[in-house]
CSV table of C-alpha atoms in Angstrom, one decimal:
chain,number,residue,atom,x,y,z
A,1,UNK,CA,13.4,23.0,-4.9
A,2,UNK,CA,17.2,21.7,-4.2
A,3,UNK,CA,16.9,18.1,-3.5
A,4,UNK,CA,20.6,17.5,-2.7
A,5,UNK,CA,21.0,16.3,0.9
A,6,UNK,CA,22.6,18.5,3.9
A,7,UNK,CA,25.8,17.7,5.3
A,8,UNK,CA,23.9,18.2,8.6
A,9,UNK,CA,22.7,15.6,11.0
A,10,UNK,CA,19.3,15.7,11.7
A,11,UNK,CA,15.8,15.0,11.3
A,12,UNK,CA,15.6,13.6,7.3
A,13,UNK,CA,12.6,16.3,7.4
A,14,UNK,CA,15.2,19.0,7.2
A,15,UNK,CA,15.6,17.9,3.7
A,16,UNK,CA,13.6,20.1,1.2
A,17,UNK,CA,13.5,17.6,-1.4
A,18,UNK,CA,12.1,14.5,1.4
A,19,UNK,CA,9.5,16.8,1.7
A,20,UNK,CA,8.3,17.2,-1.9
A,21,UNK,CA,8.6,13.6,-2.5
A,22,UNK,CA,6.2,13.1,1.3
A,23,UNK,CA,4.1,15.7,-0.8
A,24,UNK,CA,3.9,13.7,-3.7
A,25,UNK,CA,3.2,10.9,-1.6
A,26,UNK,CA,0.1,12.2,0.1
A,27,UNK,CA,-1.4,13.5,-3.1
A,28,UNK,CA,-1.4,10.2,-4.9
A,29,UNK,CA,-2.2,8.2,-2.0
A,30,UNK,CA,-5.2,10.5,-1.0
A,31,UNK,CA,-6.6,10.0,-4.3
A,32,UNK,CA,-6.3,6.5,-4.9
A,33,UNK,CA,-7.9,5.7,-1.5
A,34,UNK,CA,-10.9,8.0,-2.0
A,35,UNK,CA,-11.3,6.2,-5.1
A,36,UNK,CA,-11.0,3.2,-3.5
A,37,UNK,CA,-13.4,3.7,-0.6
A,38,UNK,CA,-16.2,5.6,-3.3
A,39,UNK,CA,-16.1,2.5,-5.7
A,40,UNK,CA,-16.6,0.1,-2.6
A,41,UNK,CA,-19.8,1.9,-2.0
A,42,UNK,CA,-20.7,2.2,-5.5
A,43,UNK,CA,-20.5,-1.5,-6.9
A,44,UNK,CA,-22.4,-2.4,-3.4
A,45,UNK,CA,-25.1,0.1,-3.8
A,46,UNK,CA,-25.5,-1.7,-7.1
A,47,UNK,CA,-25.1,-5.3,-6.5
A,48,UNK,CA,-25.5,-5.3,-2.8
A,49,UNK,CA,-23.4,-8.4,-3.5
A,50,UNK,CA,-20.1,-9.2,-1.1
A,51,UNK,CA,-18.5,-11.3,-4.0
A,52,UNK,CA,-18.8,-7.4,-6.4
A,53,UNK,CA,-16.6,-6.5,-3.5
A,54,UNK,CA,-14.0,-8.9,-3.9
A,55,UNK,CA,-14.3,-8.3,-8.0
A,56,UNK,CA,-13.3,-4.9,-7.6
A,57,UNK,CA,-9.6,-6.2,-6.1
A,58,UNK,CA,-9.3,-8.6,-8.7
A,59,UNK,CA,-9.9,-5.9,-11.5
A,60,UNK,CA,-7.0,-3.8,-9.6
A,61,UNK,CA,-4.5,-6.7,-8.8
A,62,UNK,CA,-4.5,-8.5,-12.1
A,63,UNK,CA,-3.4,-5.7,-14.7
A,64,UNK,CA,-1.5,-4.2,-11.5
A,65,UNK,CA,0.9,-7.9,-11.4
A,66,UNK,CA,1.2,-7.7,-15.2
A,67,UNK,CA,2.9,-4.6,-15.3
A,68,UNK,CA,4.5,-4.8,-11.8
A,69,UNK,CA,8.2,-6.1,-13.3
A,70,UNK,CA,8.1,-4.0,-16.9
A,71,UNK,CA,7.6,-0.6,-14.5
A,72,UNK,CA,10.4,-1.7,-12.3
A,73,UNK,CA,12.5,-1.8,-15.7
A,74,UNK,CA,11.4,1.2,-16.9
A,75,UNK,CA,11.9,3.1,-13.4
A,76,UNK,CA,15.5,1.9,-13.5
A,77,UNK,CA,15.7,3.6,-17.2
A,78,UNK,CA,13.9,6.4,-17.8
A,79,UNK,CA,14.1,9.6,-16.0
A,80,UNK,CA,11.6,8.8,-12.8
A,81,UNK,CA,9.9,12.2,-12.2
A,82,UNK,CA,8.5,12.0,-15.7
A,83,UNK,CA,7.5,8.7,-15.3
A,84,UNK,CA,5.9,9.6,-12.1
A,85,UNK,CA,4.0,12.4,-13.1
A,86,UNK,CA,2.7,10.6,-16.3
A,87,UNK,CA,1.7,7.5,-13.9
A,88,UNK,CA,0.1,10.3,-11.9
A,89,UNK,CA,-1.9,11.8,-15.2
A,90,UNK,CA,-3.8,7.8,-15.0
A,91,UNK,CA,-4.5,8.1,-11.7
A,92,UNK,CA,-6.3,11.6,-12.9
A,93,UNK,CA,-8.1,9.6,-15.7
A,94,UNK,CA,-9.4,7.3,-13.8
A,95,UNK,CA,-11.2,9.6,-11.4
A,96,UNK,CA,-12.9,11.3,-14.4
A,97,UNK,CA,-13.5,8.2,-15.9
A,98,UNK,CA,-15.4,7.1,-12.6
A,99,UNK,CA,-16.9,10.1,-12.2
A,100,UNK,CA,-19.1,10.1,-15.7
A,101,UNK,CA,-20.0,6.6,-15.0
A,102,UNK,CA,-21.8,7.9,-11.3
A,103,UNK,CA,-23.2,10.8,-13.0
A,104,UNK,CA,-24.9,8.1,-15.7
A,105,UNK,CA,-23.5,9.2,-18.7
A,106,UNK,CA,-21.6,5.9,-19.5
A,107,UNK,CA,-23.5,2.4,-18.9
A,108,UNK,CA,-26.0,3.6,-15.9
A,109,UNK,CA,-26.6,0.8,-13.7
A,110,UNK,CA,-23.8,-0.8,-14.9
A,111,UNK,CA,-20.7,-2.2,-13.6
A,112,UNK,CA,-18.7,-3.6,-16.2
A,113,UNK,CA,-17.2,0.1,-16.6
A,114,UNK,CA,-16.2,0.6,-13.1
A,115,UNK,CA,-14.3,-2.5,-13.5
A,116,UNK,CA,-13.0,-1.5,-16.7
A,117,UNK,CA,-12.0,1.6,-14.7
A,118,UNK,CA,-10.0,-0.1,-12.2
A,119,UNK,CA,-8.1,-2.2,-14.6
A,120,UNK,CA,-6.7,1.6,-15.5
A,121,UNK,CA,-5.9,2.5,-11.9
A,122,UNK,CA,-3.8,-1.1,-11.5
A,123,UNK,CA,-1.7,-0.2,-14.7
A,124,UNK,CA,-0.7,2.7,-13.6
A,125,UNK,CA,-0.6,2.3,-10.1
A,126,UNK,CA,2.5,-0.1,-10.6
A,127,UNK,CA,4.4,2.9,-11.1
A,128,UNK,CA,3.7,5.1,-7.9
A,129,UNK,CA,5.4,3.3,-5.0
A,130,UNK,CA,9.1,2.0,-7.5
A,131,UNK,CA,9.2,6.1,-8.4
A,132,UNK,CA,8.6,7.2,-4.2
A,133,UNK,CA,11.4,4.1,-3.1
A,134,UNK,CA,13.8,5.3,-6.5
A,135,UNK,CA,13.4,8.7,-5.2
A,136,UNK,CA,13.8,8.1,-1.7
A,137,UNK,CA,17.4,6.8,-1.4
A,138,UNK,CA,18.5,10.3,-3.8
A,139,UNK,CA,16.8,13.1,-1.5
A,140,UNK,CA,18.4,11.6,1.9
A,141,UNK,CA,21.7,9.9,3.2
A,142,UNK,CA,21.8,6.0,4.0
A,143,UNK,CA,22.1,6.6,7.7
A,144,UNK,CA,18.9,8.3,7.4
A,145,UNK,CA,16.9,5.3,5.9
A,146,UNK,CA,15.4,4.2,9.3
A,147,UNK,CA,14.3,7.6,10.4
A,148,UNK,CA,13.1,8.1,7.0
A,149,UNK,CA,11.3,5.0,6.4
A,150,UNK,CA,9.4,5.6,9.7
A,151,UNK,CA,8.7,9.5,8.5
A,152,UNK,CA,7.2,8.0,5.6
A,153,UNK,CA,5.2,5.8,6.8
A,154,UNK,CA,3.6,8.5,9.4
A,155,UNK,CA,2.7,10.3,6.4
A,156,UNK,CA,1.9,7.7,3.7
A,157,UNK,CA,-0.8,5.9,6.4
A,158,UNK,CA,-2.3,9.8,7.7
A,159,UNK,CA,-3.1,10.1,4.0
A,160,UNK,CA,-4.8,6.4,4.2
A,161,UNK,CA,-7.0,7.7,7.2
A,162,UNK,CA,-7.5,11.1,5.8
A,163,UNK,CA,-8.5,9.3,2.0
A,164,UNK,CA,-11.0,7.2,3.0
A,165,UNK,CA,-12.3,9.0,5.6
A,166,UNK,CA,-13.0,12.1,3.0
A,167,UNK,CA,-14.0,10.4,0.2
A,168,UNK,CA,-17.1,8.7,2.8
A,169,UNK,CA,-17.7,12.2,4.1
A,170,UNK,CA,-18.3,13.3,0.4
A,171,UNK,CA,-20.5,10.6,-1.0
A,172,UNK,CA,-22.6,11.0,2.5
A,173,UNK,CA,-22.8,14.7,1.8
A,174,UNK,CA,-22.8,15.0,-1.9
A,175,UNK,CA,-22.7,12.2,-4.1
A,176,UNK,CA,-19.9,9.7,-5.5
A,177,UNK,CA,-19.0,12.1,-8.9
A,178,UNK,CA,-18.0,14.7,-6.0
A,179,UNK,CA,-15.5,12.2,-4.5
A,180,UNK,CA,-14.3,11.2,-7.4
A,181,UNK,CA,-13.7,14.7,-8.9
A,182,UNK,CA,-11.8,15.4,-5.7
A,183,UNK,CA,-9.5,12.2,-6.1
A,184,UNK,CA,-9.0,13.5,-10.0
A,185,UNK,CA,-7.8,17.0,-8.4
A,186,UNK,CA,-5.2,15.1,-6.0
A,187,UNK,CA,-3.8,13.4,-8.4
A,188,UNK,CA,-3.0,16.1,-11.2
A,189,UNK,CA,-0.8,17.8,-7.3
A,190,UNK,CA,0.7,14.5,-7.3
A,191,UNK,CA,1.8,14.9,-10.7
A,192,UNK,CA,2.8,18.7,-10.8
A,193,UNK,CA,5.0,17.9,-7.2
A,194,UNK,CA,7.0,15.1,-8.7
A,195,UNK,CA,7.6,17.9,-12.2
A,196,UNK,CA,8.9,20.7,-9.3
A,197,UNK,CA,11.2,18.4,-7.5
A,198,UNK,CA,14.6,19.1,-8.3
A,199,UNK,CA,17.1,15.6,-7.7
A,200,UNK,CA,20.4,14.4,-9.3
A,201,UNK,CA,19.1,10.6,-11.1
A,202,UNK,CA,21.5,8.7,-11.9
A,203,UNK,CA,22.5,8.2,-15.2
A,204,UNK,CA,23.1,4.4,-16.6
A,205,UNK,CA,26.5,3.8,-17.6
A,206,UNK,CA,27.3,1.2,-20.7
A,207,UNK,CA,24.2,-0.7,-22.6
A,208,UNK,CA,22.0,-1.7,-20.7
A,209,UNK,CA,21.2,-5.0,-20.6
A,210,UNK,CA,17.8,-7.0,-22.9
A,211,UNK,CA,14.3,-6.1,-20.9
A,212,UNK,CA,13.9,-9.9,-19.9
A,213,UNK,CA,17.7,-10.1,-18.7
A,214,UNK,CA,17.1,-6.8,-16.7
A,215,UNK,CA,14.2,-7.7,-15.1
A,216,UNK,CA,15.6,-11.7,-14.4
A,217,UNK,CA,18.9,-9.7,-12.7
A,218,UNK,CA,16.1,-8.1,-10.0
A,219,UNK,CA,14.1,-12.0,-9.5
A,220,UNK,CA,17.8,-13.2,-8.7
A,221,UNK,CA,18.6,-10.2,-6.3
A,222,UNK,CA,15.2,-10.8,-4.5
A,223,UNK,CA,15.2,-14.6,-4.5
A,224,UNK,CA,18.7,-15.2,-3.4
A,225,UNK,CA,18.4,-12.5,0.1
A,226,UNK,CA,16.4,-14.7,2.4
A,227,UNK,CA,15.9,-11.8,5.1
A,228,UNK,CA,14.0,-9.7,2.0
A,229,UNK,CA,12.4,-12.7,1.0
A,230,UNK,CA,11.4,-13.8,4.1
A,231,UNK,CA,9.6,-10.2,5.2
A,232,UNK,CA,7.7,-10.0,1.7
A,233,UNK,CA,6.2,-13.7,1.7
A,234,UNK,CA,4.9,-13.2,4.9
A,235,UNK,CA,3.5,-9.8,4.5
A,236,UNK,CA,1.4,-11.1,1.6
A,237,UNK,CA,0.2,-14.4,3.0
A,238,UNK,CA,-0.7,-12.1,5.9
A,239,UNK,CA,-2.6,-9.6,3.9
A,240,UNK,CA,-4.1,-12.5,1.4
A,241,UNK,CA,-5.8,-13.9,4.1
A,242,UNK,CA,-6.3,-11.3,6.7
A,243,UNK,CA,-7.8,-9.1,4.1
A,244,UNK,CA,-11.1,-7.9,6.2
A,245,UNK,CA,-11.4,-4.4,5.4
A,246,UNK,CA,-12.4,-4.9,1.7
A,247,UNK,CA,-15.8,-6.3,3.2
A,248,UNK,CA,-16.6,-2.7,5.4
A,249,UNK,CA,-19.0,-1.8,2.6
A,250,UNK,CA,-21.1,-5.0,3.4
A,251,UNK,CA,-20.1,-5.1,7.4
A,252,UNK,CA,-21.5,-1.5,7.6
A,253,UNK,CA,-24.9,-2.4,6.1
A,254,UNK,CA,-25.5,-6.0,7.3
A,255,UNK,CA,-23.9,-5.9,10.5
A,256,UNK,CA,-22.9,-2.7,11.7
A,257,UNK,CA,-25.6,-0.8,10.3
A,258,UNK,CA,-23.6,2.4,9.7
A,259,UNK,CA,-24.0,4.7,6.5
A,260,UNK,CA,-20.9,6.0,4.2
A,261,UNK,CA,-19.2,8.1,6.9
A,262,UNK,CA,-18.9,4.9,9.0
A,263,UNK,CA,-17.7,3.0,6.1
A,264,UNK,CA,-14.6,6.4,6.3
A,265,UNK,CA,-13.7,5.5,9.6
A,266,UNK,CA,-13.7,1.7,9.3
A,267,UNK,CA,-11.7,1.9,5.7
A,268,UNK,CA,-9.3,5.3,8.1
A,269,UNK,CA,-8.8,3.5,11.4
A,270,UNK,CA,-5.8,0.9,10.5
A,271,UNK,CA,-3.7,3.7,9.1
A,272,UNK,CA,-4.9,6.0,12.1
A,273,UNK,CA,-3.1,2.9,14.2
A,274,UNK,CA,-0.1,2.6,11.7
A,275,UNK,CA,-0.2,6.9,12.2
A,276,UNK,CA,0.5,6.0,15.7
A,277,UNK,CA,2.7,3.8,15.6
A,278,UNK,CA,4.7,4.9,13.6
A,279,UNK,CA,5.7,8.4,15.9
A,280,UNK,CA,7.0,5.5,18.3
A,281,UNK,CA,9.5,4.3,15.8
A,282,UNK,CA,10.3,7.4,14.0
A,283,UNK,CA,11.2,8.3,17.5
A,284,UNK,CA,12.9,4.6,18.9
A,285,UNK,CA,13.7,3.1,15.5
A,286,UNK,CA,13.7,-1.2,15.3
A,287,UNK,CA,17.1,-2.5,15.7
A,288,UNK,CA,18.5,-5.7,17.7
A,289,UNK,CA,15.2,-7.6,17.8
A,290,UNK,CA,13.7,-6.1,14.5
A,291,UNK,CA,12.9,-9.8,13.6
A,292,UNK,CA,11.0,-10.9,16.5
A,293,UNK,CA,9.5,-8.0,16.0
A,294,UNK,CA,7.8,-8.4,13.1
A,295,UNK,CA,6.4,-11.9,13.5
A,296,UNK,CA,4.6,-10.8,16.6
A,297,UNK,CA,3.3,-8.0,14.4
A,298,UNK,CA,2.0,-10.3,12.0
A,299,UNK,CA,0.6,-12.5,14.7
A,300,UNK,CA,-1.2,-9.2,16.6
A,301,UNK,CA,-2.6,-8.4,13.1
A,302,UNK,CA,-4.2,-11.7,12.9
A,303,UNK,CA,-5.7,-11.3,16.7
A,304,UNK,CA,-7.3,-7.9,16.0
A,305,UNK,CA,-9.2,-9.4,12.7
A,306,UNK,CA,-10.6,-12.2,14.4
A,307,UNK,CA,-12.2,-9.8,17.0
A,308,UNK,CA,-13.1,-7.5,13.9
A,309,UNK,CA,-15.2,-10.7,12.5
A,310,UNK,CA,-16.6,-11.4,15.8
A,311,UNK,CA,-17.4,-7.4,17.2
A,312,UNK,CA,-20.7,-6.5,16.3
A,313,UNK,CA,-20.6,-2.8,17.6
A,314,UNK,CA,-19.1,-0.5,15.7
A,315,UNK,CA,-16.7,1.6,17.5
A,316,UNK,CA,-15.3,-1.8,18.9
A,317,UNK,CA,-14.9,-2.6,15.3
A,318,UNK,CA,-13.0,0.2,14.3
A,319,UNK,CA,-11.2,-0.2,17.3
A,320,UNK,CA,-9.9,-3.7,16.4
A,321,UNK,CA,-9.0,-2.2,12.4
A,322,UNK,CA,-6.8,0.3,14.5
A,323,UNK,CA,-4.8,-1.9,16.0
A,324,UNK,CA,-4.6,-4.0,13.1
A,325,UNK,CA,-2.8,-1.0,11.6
A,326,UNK,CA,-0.7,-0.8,14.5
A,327,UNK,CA,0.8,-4.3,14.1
A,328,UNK,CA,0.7,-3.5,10.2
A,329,UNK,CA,2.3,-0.2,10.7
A,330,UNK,CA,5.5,-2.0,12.6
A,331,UNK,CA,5.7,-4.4,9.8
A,332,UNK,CA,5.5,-1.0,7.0
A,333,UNK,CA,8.5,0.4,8.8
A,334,UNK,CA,10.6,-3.0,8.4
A,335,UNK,CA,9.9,-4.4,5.4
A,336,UNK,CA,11.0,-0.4,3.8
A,337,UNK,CA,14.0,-0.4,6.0
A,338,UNK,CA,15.2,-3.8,4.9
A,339,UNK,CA,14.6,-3.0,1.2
A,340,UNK,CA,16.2,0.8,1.5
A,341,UNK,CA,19.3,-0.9,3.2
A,342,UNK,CA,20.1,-4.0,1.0
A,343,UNK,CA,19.1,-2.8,-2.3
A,344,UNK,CA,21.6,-1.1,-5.0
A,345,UNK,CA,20.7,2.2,-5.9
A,346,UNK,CA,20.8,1.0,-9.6
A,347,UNK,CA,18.1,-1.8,-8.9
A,348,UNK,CA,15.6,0.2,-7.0
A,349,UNK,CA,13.1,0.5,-9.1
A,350,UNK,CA,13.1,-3.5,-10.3
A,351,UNK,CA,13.4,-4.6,-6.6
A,352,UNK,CA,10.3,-2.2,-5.7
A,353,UNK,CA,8.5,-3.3,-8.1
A,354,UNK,CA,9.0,-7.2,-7.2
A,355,UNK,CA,8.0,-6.1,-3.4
A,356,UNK,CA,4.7,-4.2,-4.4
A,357,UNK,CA,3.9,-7.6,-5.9
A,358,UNK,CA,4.6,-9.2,-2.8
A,359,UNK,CA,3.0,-6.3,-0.6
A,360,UNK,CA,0.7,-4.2,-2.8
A,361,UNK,CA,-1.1,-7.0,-5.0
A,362,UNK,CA,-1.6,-8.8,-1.8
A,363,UNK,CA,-4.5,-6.1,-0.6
A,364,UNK,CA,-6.0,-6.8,-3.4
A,365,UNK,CA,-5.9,-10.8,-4.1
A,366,UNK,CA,-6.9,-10.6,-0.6
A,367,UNK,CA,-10.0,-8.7,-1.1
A,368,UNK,CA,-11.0,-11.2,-4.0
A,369,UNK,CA,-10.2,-13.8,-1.2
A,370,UNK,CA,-12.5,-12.2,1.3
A,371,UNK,CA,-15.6,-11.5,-1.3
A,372,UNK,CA,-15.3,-15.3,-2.3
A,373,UNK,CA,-14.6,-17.0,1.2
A,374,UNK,CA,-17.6,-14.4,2.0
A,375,UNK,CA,-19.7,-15.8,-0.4
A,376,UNK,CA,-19.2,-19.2,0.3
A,377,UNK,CA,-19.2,-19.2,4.3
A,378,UNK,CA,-21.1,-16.0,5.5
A,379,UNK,CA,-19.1,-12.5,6.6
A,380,UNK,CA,-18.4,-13.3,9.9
A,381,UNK,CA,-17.0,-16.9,9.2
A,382,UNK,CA,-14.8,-15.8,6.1
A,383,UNK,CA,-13.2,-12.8,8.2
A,384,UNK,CA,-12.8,-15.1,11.7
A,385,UNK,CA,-11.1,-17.8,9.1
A,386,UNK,CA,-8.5,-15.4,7.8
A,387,UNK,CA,-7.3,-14.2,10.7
A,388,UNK,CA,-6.7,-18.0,12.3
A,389,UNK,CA,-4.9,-18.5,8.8
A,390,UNK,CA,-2.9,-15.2,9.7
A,391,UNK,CA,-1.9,-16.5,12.8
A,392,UNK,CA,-0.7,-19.9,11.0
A,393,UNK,CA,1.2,-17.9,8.7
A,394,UNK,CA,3.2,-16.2,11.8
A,395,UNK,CA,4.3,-19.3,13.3
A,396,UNK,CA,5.1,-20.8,10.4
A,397,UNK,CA,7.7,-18.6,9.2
A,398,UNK,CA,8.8,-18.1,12.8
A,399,UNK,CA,9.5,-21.3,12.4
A,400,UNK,CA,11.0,-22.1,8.5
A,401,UNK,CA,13.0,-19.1,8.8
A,402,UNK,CA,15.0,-18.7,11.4
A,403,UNK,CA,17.5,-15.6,9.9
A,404,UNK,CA,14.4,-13.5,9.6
A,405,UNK,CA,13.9,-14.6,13.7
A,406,UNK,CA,16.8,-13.5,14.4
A,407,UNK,CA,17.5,-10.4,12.3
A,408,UNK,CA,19.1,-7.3,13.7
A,409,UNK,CA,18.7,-4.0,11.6
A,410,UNK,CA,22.5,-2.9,12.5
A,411,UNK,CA,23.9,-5.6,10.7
A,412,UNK,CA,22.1,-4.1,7.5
């Protein structure tokens, strides 16, 4: 499958090699999600306790932050399909792994190896998004970044809908070990697409510098860009304390009184909103007032999960989670343009790597956030609390950061 961009202008769709990497994508990101949404249901069929909820984050986040900078190094290094594709063959494990603990053949009753489990799936989960962003800037030309970005996201948040929504249909209709087999399945594809894809990688020219030094030269690059900087700390104080969805399990049973396909649709509708949103852009990409447009994102985000916290009806519910993932889907699009645009291709992997620290550990520091605010204040209060915090955290860097404010995607 030739990977080497067209000469033509056009839709970055025309490129056979975006769309094994979109593939690739989808795959991994349908099984990690139906993992994600099974194991929520499991630990709380168990426990039937919010703060297990918030464990199952910290299980993720933890080994996910420890390797976060060493698989940036070795994206930049080593060939990234392979690297991919063995990342992929963990996801795969996992699944298994799960899926003899629900079937009772490890610890039944348990939890302490679904934890264990999850550690596995933050290791190797540090690996997936620096391999799609690496990838990314070799199967399509830099004026195609925006369009391309906004593509992406379409597709990497239908698979977040599609995920969670699935692996709730399946333990409704079967059992967990079914959804879990399902998500093992997914991501062997994920694996097998990157192994297919045919792209030129770049081969690094002179020594290459000690791990530590390699790694410090991608904190510098990060740190010293303020617009970069500026769009990843607010994204994760956003998601740290706006983190709502990792209580569905215990909204849906205490509150909602919904069984596991309800817990699909909650767990589906933001990306469903981000799905839609991002057709708009793909269409009308973010330009002049890019910046502006993103704190108001943020800010919308933290509206639609204080009426979450306060809905006690469930469409309305997952009516405020969709627009939540309409204001998150804007800030997806930006935050991928701005690192696509400024970054060097040689530092791609290192630089993705620091932002899925900033972006990806914050879903899951916020779910421990949740489960313990939860804990100590009730459901409602703890989800009606983060989103005022969100809100805080709008203004605020409205207000310290003024470049962000004013940023203007064409002068990228």
């Amino acid at each position: 499958m030739a990977a080497a961009p067209s000469t033509a202008t056009g839709s970055p769709l025309r490129e056979s090699g975006f769309r094994v990497l979109l593939a690739y994508r989808v795959c991994a990101i349908l099984s990690y999600q139906i993992v994600a949404v099974t194991v929520g249901w499991h630990v709380y069929e168990l426990t039937r306790n919010p703060f297990a909820l918030g464990l199952i984050g910290l299980a993720e986040v933890l080994p996910y932050i420890g390797m976060a900078l060493f698989a940036g190094y070795l994206v930049d290094l080593l060939p990234r399909r392979r690297l991919g594709a063995l990342a992929c063959s963990g996801l795969c494990a996992t699944a298994v792994l799960l899926a003899l603990i629900a079937a009772g053949h490890i610890a039944p009753g348990q939890t302490w190896p679904i934890y264990a489990a999850i550690v596995l799936t933050g290791l190797v989960r540090s690996f997936l998004t620096p391999v799609y962003t690496a990838l990314f800037a070799r199967v399509l030309r830099r004026e195609q970044f925006t369009r391309g970005a906004s593509i992406g996201s379409i597709f990497t948040q239908s698979a977040m809908v599609i995920g969670p929504a699935l692996g709730g249909v399946l333990v409704g209709w079967k059992d967990t070990a079914t959804a879990y087999g399902l998500a093992s399945i997914l991501a062997v594809a994920a694996g097998a697409l990157l192994l297919v894809l045919r792209v030129d990688e770049p081969r690094a020219e002179g020594p290459r510098a000690p791990l530590f030094s390699s790694i410090g030269e991608g904190l510098r690059f990060v740190f010293n860009n303020q617009i970069m900087l500026g769009a990843q700390a607010l994204d994760l104080f956003a998601v740290l304390f706006g983190g709502a969805i990792s209580l569905a399990p215990a909204f849906i049973q205490e509150i909602l009184h919904y069984g596991p396909e309800g817990l699909g649709i909650l767990r589906g509708a933001p990306a469903l909103g981000a799905v839609a949103v991002g057709l708009v852009l793909a269409r009308r990409p973010p330009g002049r007032r890019a910046g502006r447009l993103l704190l108001w994102a943020v800010a919308g985000f933290g509206l639609c999960i204080i009426g979450f916290g306060l809905s006690r009806h469930f469409w309305l519910s997952a009516m405020f989670l969709m627009l939540s993932g309409v204001c998150d889907g804007v800030s997806v699009v930006l935050r991928s343009t701005i690192m696509q645009l400024v970054t060097p291709d040689d530092m791609r992997g290192r630089v993705a790597s620091i932002n899925g620290i900033f972006i990806g550990s914050s879903n899951e520091l916020g779910a421990f956030y949740a489960g313990s605010m939860a804990r100590l204040l009730g459901l409602v209060p703890a989800v009606v609390l983060g989103g005022c915090v969100t809100l805080g955290v709008a203004a605020t860097t409205a207000w310290k950061a003024p470049k962000l404010r004013r940023l203007d995607l064409r002068q990228l």
